[in-house]
Tab-separated table of C-alpha atoms in Angstrom:
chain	number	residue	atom	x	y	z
A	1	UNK	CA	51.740	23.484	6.516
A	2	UNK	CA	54.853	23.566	8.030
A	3	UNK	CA	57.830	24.739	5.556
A	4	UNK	CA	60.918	22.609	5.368
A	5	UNK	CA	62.789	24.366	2.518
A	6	UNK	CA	62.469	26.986	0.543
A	7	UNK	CA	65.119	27.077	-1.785
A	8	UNK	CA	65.088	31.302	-2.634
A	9	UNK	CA	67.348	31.237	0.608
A	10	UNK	CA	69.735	29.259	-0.333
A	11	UNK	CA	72.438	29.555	-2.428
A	12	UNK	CA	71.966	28.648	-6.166
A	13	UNK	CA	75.092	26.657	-6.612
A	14	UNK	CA	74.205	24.176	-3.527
A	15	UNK	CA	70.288	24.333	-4.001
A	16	UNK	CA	69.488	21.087	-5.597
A	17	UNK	CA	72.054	19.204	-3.400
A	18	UNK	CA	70.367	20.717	-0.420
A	19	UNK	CA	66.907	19.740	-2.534
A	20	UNK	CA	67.861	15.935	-2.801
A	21	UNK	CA	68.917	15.750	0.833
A	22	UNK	CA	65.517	16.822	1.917
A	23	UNK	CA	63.323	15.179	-0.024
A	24	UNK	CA	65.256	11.990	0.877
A	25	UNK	CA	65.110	12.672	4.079
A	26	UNK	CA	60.799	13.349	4.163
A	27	UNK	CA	60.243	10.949	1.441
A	28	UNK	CA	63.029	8.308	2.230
A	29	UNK	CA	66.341	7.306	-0.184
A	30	UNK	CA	64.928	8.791	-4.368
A	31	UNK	CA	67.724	9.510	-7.193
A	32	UNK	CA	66.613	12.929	-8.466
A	33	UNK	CA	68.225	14.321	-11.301
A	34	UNK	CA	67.162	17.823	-13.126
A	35	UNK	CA	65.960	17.673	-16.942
A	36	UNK	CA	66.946	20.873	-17.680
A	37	UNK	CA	69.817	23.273	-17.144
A	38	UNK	CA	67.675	26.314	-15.712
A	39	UNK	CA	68.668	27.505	-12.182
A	40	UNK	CA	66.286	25.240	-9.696
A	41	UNK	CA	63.824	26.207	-7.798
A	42	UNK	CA	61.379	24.578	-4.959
A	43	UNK	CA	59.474	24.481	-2.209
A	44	UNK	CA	58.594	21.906	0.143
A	45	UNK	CA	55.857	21.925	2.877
A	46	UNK	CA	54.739	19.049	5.506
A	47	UNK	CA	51.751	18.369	7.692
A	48	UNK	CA	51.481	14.975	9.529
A	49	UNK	CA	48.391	14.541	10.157
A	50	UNK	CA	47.305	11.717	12.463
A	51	UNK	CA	49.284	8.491	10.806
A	52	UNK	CA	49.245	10.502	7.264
A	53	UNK	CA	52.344	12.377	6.116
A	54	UNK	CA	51.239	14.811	3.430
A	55	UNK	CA	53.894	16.761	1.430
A	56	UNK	CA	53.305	19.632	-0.784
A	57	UNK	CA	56.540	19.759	-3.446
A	58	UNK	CA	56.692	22.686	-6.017
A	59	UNK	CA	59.470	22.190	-8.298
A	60	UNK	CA	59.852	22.356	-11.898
A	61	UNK	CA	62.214	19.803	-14.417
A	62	UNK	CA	62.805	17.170	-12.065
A	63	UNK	CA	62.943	13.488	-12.593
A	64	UNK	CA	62.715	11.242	-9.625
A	65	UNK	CA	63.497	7.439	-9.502
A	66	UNK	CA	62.951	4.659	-7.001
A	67	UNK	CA	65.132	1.805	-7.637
A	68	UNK	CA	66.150	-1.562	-6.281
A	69	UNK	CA	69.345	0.286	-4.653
A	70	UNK	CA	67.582	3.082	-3.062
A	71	UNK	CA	64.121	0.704	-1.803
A	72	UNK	CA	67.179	-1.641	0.273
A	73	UNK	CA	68.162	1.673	1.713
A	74	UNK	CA	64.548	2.636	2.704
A	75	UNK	CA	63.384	2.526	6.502
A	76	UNK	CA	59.653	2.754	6.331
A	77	UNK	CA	58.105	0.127	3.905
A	78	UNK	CA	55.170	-1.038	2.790
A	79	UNK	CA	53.590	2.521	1.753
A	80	UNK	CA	51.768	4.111	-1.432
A	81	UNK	CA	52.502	7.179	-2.052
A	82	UNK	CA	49.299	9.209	-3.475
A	83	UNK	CA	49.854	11.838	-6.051
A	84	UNK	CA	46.753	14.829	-6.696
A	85	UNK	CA	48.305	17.483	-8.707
A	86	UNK	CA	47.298	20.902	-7.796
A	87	UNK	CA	49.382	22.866	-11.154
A	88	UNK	CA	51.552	21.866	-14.152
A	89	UNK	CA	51.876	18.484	-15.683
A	90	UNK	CA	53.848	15.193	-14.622
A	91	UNK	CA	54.463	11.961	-15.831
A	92	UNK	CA	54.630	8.633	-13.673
A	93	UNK	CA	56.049	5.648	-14.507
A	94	UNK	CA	55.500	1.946	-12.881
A	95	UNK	CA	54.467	-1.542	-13.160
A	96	UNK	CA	54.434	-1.028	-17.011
A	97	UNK	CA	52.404	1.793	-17.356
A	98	UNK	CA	52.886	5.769	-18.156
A	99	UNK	CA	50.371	8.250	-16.499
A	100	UNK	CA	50.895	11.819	-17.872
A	101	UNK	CA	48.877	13.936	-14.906
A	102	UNK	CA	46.604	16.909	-15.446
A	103	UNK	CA	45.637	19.042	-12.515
A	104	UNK	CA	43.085	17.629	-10.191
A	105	UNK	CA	43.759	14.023	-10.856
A	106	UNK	CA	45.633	11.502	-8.662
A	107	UNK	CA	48.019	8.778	-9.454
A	108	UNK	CA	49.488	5.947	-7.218
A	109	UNK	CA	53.045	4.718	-7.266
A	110	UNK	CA	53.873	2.184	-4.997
A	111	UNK	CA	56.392	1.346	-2.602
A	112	UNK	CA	58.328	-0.748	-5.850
A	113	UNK	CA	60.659	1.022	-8.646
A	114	UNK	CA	59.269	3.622	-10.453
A	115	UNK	CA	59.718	6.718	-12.011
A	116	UNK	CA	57.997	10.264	-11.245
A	117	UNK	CA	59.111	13.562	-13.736
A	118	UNK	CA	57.964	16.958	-13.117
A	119	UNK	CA	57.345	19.238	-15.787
A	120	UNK	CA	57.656	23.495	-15.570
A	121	UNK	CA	55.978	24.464	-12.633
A	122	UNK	CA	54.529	21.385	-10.569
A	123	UNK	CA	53.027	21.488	-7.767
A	124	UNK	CA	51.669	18.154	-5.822
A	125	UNK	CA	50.478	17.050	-2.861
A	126	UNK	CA	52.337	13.740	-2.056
A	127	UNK	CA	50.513	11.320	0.525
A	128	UNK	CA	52.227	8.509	2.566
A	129	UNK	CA	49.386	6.110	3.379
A	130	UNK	CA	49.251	2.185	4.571
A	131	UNK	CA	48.963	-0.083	1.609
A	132	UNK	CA	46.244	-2.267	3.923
A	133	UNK	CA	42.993	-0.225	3.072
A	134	UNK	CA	44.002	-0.342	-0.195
A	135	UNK	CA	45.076	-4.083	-0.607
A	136	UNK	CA	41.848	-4.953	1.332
A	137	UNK	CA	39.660	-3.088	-0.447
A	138	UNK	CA	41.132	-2.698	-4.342
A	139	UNK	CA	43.185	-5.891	-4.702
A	140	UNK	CA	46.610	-5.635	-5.592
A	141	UNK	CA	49.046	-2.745	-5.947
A	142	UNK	CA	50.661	-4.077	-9.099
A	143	UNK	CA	46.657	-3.157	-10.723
A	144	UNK	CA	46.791	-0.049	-9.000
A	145	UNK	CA	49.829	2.136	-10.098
A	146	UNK	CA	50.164	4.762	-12.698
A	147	UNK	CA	46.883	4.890	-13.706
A	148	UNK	CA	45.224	8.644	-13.530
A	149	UNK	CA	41.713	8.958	-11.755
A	150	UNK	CA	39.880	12.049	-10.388
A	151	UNK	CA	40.224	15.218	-12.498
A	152	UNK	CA	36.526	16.509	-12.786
A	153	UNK	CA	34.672	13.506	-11.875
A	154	UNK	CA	32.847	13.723	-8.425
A	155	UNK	CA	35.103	11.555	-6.649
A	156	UNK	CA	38.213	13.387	-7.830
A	157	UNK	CA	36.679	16.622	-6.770
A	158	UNK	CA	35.939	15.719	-3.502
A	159	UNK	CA	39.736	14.274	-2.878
A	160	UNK	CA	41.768	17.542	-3.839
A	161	UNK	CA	39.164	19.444	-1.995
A	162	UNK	CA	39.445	17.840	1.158
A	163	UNK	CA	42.859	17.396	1.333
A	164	UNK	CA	43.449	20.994	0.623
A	165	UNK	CA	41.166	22.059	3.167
A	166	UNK	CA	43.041	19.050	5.650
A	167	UNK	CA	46.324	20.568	5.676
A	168	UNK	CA	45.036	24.583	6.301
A	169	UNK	CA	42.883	23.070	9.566
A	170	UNK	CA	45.243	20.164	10.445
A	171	UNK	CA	47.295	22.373	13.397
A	172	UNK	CA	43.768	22.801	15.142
A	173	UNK	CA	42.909	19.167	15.245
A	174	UNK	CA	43.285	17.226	18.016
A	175	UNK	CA	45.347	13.674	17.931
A	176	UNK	CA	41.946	11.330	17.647
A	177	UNK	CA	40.305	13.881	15.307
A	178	UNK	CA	43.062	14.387	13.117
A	179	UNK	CA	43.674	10.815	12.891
A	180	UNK	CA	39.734	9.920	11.654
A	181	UNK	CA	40.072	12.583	9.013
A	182	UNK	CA	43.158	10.901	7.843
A	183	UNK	CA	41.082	7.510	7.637
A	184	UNK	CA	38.014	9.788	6.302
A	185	UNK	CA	40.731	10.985	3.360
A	186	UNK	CA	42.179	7.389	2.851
A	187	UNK	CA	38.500	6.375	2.579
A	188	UNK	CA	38.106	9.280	-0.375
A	189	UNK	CA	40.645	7.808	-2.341
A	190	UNK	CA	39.422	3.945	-2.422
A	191	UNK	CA	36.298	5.159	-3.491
A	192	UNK	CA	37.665	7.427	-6.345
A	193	UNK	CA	40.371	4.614	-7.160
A	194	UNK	CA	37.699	2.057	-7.765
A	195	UNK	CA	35.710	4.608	-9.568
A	196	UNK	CA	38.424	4.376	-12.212
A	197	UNK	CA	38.606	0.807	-12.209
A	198	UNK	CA	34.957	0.505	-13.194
A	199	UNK	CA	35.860	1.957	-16.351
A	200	UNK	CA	37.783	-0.104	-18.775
A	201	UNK	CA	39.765	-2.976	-17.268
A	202	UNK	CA	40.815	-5.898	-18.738
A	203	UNK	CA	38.155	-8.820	-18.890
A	204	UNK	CA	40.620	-11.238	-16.776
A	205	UNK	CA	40.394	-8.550	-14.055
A	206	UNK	CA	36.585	-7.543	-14.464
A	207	UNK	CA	35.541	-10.185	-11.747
A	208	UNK	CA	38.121	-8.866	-8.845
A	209	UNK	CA	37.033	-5.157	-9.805
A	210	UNK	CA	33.963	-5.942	-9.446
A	211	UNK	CA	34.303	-7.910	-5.681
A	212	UNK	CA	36.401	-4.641	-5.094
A	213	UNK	CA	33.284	-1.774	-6.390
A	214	UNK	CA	31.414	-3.889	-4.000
A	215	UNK	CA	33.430	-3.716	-0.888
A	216	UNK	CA	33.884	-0.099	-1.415
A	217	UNK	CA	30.561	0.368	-2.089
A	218	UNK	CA	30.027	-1.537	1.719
A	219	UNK	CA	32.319	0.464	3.389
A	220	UNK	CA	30.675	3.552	2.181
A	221	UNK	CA	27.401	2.890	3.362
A	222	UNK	CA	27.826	0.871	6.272
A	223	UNK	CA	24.954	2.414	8.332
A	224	UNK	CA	22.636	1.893	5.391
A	225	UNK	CA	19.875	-0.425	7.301
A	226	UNK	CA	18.421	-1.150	4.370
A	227	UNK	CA	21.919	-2.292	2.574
A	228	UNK	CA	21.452	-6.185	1.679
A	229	UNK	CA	22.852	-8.362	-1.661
A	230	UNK	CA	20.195	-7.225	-3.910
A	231	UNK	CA	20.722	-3.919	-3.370
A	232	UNK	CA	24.465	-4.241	-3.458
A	233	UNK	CA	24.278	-6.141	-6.850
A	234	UNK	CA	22.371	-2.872	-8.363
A	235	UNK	CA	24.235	-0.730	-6.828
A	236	UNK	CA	27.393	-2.160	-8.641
A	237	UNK	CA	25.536	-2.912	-11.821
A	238	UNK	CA	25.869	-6.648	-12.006
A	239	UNK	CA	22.805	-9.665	-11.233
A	240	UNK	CA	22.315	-10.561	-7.440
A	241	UNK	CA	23.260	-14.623	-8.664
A	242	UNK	CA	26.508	-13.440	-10.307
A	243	UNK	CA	27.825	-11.322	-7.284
A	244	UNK	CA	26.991	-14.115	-5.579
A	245	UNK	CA	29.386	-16.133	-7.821
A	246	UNK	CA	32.151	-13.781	-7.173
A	247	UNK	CA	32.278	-13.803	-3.952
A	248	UNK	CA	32.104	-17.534	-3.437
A	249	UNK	CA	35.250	-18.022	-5.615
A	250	UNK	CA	36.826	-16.033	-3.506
A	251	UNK	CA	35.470	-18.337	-0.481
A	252	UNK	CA	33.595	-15.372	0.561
A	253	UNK	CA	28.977	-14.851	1.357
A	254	UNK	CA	28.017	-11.345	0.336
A	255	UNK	CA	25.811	-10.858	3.634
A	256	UNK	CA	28.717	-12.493	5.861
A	257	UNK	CA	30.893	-9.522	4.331
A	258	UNK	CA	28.169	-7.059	4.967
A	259	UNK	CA	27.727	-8.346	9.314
A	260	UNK	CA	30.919	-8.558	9.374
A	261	UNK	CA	31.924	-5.177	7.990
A	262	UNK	CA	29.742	-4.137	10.110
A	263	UNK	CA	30.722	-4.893	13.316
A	264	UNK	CA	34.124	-4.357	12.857
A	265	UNK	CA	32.939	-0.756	11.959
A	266	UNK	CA	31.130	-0.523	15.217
A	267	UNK	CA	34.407	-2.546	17.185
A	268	UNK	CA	36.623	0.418	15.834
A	269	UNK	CA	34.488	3.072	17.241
A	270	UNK	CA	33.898	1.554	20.707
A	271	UNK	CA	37.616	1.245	20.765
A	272	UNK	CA	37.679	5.070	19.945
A	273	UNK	CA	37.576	7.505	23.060
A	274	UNK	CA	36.454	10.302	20.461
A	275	UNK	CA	33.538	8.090	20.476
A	276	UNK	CA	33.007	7.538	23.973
A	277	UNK	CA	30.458	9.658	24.410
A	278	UNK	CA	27.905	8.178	21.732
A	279	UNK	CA	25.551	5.843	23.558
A	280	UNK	CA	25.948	2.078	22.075
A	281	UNK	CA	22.264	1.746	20.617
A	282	UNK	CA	23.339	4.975	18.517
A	283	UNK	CA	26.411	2.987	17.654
A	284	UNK	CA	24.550	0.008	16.770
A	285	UNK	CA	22.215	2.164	14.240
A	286	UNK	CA	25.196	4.183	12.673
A	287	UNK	CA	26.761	0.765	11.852
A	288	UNK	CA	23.393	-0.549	10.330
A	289	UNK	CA	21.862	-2.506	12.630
A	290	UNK	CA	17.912	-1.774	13.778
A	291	UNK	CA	17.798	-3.400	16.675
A	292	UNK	CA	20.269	-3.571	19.513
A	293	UNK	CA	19.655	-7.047	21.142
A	294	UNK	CA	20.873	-8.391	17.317
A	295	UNK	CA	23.578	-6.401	17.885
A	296	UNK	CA	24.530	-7.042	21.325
A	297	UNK	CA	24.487	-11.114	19.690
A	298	UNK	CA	26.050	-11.259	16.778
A	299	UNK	CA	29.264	-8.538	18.442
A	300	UNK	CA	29.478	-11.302	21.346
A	301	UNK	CA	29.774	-14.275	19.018
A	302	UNK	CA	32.523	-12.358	16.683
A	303	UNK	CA	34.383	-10.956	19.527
A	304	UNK	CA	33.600	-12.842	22.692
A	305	UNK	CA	32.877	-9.969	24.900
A	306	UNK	CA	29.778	-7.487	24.831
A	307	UNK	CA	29.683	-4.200	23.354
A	308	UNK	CA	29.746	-2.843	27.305
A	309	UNK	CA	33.173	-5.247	27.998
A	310	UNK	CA	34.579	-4.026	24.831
A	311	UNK	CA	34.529	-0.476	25.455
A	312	UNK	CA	35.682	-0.897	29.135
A	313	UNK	CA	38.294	-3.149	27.894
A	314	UNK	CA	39.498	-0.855	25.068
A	315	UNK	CA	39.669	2.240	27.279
A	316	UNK	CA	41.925	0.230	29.998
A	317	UNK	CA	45.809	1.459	29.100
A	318	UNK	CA	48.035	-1.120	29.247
A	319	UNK	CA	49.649	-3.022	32.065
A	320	UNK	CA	52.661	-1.369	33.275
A	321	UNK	CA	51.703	2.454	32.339
């Protein structure tokens, strides 16, 4: 990762000034304010990887606050910022809810006031990602924030591992590689996310979490062939008729979801030129369809052109360039 301050260089007097001015300017407009009266010290460390901006931040007695005044001051919106801890202890603050965060687990804070304070030596990874995948696949953010998931559970594991590993590689990734293991790493955190939800949540909410384990549980195993609603159902622990009756309040047909998942999947990566070279039968299978003529169908009827005019069409650049 690329270093953007180290504060042993600079001056103790001016460091945390020079320390708010930065982080502001990587993380956009924060009110930081130090809990203790030790001389400060941090470092902070950036990768952009694809559309991801990751930031590694080791400080120690720092409290940092989004508020109304500093979000109308803000440039980029609409983000959620992921938190994995890699040392120390923090405690996060939104949406009515306190998360106090071992090592190894994650917390989200959303692009909305809240409150973020580092204890003695902290260190974090910070990600910047879309709110869509998460929206799409987990619901709202409002259920989201401050709540702690991955620590030692699988999921968790798998997270600060790869994004560890992702920003010692990242400089020898090209642009459409580096931007697939950004969606690979977005995709890491859904599925740890609504790991967490499965746990306790309340029993207004248990219907949408479970809609949401579902979809995740799709977009995990979209080249499954032999993925269908029963399996789904079991796969999320709940009958075949009453996922059924989940997704049809939300106007929604399980196997609909499924084909349609599905070839969006397979639109995405005919679109992609790191992609270009995998024949469009293979693409058919590694989006879970068996046979290709089905898939040559039910593409044309969702987006009017074959999978052969897609891919032309895709890899055209646009008029004027």
């Amino acid at each position: 990762m690329q270093t953007v301050l180290s504060t042993c260089e600079v001056k103790e007097n001016t460091r945390f000034k020079l320390w708010c001015e930065v982080i502001s300017d990587r993380m956009g407009p924060i009110e930081l304010s130090q809990t203790c009266d030790r001389p400060f010290e941090g470092l902070i460390q950036a990768a952009d990887v694809g559309s991801l901006r990751i930031t590694r931040i080791r400080e120690s007695n720092v409290r940092s606050e989004i508020t109304p005044q500093t979000l109308r001051r803000r440039e980029r919106t609409g983000a959620v910022f992921a938190l994995i801890q890699l040392e120390g202890r923090s405690i996060n603050i939104q949406d009515g809810r306190e998360a106090i965060q071992g090592p190894g687990e994650i917390v989200l804070l959303a692009d909305r006031p809240n409150v973020h304070i580092s204890g003695p030596s902290d260190q974090s990874l910070v990600l910047e990602i879309p709110v869509a995948p998460l929206t799409h696949m987990l619901g709202p953010t409002q259920h989201l924030t401050a709540l702690t998931f991955g620590g030692d559970d699988g999921t968790g594991v798998l997270v600060k591992a790869f994004f560890t590993d992702l920003v010692r590689v990242y400089a020898d990734l090209d642009a459409v590689t580096a931007e697939r293991m950004a969606g690979v790493g977005i995709d890491l955190i859904v599925a740890s996310l609504a790991e967490r939800l499965a746990r306790e949540v309340p029993r207004p909410l248990h219907g949408s979490v479970v809609v949401q384990r579902a979809k995740a549980h799709v977009e995990a195993n979209l080249g499954d062939t032999t993925l269908d609603p029963p399996r789904l159902a079991a796969a999320v622990g709940v009958s075949l008729r009453r996922l059924q009756e989940l997704f049809h309040e939300r106007g929604q047909h399980i196997s609909d979801w499924i084909w349609q998942r599905r070839l969006d999947s397979a639109a995405e990566r005919l679109a992609d030129p790191g992609c270009a070279h995998i024949a469009i039968g293979n693409l058919a299978y590694g989006s879970g369809f068996t046979n290709q003529a089905h898939f040559a169908r039910r593409f044309k009827a969702r987006y009017g052109l074959s999978p052969s005019a897609y891919r032309a069409v895709s890899a055209k650049p646009p008029p004027g360039r």
